PDB file of C-alpha atoms in Angstrom:
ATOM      1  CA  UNK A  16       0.000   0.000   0.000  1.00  0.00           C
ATOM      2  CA  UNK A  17       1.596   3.524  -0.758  1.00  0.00           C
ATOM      3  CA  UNK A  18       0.331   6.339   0.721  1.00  0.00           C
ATOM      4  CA  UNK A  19       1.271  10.448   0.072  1.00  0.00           C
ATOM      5  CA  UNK A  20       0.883  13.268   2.232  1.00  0.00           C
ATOM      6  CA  UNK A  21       2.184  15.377   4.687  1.00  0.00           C
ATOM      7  CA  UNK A  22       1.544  16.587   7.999  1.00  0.00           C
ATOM      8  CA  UNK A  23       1.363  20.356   8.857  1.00  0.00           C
ATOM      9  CA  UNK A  24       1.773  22.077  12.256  1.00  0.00           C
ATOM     10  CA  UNK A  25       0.582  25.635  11.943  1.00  0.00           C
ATOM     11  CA  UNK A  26      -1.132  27.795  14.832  1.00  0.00           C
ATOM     12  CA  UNK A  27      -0.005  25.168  17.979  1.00  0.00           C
ATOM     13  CA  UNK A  28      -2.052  22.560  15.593  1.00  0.00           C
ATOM     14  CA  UNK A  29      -1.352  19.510  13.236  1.00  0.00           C
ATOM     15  CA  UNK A  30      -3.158  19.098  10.449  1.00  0.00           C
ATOM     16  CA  UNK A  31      -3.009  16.323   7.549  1.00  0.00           C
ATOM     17  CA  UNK A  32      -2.654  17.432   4.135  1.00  0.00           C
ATOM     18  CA  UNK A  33      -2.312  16.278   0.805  1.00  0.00           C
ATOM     19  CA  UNK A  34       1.304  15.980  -0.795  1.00  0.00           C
ATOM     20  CA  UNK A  35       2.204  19.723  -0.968  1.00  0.00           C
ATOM     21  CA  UNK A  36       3.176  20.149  -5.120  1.00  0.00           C
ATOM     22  CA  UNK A  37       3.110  23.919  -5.420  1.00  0.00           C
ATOM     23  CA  UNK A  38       2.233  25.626  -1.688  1.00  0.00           C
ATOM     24  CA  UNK A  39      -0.740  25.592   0.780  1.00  0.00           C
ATOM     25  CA  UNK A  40      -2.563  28.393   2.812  1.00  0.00           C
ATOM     26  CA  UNK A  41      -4.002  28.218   6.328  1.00  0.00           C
ATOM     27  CA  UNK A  42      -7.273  29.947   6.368  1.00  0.00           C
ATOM     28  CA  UNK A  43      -8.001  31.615   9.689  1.00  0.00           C
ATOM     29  CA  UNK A  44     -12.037  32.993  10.372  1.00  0.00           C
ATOM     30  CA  UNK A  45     -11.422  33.639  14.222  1.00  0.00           C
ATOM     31  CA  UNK A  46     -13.585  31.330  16.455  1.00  0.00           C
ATOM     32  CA  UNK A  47     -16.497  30.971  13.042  1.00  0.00           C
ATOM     33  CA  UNK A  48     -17.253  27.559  12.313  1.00  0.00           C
ATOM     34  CA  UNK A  49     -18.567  26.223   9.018  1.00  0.00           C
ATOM     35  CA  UNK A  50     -17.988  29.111   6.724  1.00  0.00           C
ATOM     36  CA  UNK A  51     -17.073  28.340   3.278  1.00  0.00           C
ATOM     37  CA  UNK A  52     -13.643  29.703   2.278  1.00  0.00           C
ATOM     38  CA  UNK A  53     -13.384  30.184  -2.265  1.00  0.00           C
ATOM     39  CA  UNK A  54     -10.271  30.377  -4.264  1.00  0.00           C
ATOM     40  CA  UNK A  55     -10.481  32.131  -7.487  1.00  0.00           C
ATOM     41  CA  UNK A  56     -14.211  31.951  -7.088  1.00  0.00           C
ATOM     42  CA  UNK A  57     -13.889  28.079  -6.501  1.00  0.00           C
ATOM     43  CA  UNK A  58     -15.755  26.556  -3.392  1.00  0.00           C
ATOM     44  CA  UNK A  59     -12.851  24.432  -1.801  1.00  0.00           C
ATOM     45  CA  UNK A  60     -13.255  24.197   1.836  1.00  0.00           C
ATOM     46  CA  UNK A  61     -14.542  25.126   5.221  1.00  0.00           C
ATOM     47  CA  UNK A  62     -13.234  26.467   8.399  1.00  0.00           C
ATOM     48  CA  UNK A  63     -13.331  23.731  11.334  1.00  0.00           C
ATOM     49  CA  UNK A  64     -14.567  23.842  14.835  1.00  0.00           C
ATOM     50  CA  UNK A  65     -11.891  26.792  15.095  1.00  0.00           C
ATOM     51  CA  UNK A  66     -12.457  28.575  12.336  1.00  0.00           C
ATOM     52  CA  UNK A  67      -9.138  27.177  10.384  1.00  0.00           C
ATOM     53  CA  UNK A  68      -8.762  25.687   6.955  1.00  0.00           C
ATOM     54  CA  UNK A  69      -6.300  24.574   4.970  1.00  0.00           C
ATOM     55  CA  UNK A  70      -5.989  24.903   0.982  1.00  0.00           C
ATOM     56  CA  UNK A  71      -3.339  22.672  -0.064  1.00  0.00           C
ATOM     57  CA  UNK A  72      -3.024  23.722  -3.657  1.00  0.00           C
ATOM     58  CA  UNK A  73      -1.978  27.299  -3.950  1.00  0.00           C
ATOM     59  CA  UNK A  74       0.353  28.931  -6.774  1.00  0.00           C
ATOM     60  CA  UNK A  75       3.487  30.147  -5.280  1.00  0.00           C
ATOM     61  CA  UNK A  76       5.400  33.171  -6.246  1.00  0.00           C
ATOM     62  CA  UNK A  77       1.449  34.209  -7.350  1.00  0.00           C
ATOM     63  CA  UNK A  78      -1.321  36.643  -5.970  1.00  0.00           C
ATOM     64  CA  UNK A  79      -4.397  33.623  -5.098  1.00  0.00           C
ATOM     65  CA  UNK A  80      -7.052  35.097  -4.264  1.00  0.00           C
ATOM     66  CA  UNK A  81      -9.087  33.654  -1.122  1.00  0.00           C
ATOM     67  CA  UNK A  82     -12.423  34.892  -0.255  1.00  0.00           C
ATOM     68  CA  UNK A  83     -15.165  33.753   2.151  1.00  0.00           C
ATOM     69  CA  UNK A  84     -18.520  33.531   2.208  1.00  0.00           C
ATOM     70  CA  UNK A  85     -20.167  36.965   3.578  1.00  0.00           C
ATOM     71  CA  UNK A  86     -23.288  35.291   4.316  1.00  0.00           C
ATOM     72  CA  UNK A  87     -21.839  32.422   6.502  1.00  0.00           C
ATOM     73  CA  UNK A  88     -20.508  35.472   9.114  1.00  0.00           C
ATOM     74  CA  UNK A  89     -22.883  36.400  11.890  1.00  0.00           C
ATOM     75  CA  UNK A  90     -25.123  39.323  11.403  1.00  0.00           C
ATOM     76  CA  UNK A  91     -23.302  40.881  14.960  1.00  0.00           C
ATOM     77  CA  UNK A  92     -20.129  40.356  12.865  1.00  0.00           C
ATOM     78  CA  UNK A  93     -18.281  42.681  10.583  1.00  0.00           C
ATOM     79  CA  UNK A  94     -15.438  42.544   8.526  1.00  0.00           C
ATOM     80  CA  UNK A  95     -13.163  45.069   6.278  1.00  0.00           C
ATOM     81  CA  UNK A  96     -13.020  42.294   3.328  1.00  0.00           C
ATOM     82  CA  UNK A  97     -14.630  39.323   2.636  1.00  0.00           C
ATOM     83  CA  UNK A  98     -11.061  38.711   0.032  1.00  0.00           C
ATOM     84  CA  UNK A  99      -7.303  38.577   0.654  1.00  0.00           C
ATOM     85  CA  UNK A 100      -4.480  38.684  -1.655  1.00  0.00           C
ATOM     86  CA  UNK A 101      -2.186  35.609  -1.016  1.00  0.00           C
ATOM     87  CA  UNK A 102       1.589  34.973  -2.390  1.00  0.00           C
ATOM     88  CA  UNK A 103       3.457  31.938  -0.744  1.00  0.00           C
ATOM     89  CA  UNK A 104       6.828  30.730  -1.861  1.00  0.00           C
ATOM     90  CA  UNK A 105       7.349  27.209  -3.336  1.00  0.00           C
ATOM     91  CA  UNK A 106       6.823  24.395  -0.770  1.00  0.00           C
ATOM     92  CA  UNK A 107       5.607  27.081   1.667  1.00  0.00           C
ATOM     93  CA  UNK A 108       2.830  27.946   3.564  1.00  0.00           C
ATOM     94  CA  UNK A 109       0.879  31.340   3.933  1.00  0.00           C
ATOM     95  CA  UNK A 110      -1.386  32.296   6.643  1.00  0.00           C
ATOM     96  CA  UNK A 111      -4.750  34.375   5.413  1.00  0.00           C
ATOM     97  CA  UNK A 112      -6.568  36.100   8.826  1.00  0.00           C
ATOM     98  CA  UNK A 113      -9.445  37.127   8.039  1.00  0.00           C
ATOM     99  CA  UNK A 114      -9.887  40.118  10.481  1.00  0.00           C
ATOM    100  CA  UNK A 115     -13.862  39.640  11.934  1.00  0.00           C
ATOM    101  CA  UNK A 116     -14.793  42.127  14.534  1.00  0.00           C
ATOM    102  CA  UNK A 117     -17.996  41.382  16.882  1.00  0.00           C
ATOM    103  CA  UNK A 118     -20.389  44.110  17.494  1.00  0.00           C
ATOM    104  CA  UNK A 119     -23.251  43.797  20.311  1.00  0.00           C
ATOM    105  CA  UNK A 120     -25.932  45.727  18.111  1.00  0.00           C
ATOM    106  CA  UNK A 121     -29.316  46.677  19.703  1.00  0.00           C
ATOM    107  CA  UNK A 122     -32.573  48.177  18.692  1.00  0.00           C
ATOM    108  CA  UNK A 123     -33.778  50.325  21.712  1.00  0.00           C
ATOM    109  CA  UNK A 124     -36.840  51.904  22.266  1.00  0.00           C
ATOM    110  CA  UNK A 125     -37.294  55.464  23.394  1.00  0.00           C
ATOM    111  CA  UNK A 126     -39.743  57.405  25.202  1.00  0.00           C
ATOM    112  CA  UNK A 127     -40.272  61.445  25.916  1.00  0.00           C
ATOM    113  CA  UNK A 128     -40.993  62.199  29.749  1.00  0.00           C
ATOM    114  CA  UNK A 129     -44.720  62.240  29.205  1.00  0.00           C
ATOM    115  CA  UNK A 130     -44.573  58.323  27.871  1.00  0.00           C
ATOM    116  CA  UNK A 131     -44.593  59.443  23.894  1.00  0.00           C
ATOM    117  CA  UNK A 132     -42.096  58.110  21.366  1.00  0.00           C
ATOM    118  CA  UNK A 133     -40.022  60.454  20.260  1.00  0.00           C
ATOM    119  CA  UNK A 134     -39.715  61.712  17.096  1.00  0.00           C
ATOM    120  CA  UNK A 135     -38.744  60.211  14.435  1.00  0.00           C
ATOM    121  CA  UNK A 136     -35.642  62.052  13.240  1.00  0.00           C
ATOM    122  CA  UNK A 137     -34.503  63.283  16.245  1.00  0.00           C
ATOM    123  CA  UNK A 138     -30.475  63.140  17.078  1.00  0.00           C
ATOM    124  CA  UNK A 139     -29.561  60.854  19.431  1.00  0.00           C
ATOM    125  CA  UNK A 140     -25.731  60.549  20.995  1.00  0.00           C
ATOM    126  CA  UNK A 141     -24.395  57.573  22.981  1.00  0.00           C
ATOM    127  CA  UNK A 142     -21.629  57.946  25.652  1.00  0.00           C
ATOM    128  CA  UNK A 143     -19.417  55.243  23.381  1.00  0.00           C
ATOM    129  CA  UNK A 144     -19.621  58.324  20.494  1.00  0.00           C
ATOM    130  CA  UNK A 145     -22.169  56.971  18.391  1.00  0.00           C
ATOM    131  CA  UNK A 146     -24.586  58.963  16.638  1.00  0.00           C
ATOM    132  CA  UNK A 147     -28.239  57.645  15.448  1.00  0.00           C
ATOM    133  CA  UNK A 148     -31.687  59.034  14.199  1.00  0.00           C
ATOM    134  CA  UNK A 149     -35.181  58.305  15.353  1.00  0.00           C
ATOM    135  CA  UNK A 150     -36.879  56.664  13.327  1.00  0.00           C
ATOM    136  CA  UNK A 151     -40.504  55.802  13.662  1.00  0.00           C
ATOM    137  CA  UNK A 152     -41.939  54.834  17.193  1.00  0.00           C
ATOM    138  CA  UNK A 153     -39.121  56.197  19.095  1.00  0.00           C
ATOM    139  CA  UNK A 154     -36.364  53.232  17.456  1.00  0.00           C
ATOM    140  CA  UNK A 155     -33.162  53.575  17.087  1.00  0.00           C
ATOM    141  CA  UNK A 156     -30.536  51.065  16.266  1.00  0.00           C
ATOM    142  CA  UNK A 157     -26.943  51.110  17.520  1.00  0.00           C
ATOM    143  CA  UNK A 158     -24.236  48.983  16.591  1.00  0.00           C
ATOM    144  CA  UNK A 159     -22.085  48.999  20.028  1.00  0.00           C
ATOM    145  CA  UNK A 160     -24.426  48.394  23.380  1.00  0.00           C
ATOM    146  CA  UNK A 161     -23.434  47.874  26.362  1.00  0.00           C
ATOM    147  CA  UNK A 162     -24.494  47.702  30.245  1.00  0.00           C
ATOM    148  CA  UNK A 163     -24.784  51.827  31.920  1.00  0.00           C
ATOM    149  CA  UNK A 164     -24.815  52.919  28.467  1.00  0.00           C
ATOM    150  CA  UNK A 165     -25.833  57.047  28.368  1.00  0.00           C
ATOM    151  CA  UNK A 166     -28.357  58.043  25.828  1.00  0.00           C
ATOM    152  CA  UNK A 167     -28.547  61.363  24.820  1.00  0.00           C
ATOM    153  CA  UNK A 168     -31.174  63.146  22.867  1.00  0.00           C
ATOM    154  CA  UNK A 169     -33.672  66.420  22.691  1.00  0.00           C
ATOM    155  CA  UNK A 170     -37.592  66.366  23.563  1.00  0.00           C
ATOM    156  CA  UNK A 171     -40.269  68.874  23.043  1.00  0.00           C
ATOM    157  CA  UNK A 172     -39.840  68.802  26.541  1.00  0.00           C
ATOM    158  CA  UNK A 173     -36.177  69.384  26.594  1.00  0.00           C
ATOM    159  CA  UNK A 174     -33.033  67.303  26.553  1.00  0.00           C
ATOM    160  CA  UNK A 175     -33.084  64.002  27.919  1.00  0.00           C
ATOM    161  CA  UNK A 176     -30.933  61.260  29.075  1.00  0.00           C
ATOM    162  CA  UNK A 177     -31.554  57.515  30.258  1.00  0.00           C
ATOM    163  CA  UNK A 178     -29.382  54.984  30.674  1.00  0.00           C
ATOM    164  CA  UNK A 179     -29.312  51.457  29.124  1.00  0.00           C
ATOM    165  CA  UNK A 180     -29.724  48.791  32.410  1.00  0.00           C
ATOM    166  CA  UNK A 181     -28.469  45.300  31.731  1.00  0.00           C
ATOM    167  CA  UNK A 182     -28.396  43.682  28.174  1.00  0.00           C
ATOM    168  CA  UNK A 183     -30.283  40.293  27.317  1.00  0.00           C
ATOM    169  CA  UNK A 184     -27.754  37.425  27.079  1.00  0.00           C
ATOM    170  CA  UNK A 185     -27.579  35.177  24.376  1.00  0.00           C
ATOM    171  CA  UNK A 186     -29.352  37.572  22.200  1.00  0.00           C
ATOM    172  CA  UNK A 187     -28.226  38.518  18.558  1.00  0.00           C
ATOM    173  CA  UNK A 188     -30.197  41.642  18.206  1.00  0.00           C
ATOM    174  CA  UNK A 189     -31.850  42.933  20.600  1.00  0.00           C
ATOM    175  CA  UNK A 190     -34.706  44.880  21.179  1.00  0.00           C
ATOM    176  CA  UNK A 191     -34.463  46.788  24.354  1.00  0.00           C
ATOM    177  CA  UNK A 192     -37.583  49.593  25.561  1.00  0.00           C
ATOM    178  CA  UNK A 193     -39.248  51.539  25.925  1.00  0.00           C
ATOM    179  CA  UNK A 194     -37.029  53.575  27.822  1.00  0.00           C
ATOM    180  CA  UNK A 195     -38.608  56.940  28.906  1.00  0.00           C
ATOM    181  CA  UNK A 196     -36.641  59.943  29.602  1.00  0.00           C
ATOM    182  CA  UNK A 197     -36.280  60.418  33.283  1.00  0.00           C
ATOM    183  CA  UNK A 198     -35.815  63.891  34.844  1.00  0.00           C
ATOM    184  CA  UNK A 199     -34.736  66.401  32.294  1.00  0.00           C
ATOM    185  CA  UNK A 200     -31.181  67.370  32.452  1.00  0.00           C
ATOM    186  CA  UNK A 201     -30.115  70.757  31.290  1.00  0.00           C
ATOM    187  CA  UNK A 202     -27.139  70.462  28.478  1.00  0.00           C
ATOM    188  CA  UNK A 203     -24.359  70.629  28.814  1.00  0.00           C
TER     189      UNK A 203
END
């Protein structure tokens, strides 16, 4: 029986490959399971447990071009590129990280003292620096909350400020309200 291969060790991990001809890439999705990773437009594999593949048939001394699939990523995920340019040397191996950031987004829910929505199109300003608009029934969406976050925004009434209380866990997108201006707070 003859048998070809070859045995990797890349990121404090082994990993069986095929016979390396030309060069290989390790894929790297941080911590994303299951998401399909292309070269040159070509479905051929997807990440482990991890978030790691490998592609054992790269060009060396050429740009490949490895992209993943922008749909397998988590909607509280974003990511500067779903591509990366790739040139490994003959016989080598190339790391690709695709950079995925995690965002706790939130639809909130807001309320003028006297228990009305407010406005749609009304400024609102978050402690974190994040700027939103009202839209219709007092929502607005953020794409960073967090627990004791300050809310800032401007009522008929006057300017206004609550404060975001705990967040639900294991939630994707929450929707968090109504939460009604308490005592007006002059500006400052």
């Amino acid at each position: 029986m003859l048998a070809s291969g070859g045995l990797l060790f890349a990121g404090g991990r082994p990993y069986a490959t095929r016979r390396v001809e030309d060069a290989l890439g390790v894929i790297d999705v941080p911590g994303l399971a299951d998401v399909r990773i292309y070269q040159e437009n070509r479905l051929v594999a997807r990440t482990d447990a991890r978030g790691r593949a490998i592609i054992p048939d790269l060009r060396a001394y050429e740009q490949n071009r490895i992209a993943i699939a922008p749909g397998d990523i988590p909607i509280d995920a974003h990511m500067s590129s779903d591509t990366l340019m790739i040139v490994p040397r003959h016989r080598g191996a190339v790391t690709a990280r695709f950079a995925i950031e995690r965002d706790h987004p939130a639809t909130i829910l807001l309320q003028a003292i006297d228990g009305t929505p407010v406005d749609a199109g009304t400024t609102v300003r978050t402690d974190t620096g994040e700027t939103a608009f009202v839209g219709y029934g007092g929502e607005i969406f953020v794409r960073e909350a967090r627990r004791n976050m300050i809310i800032a925004f401007e009522t008929r009434q006057g300017p206004c400020r609550v404060m975001l209380g705990g967040l639900p866990e294991n939630d994707v997108l929450p929707r968090i309200g109504p939460l009604r201006c308490g005592t007006p707070v002059s500006a400052p």
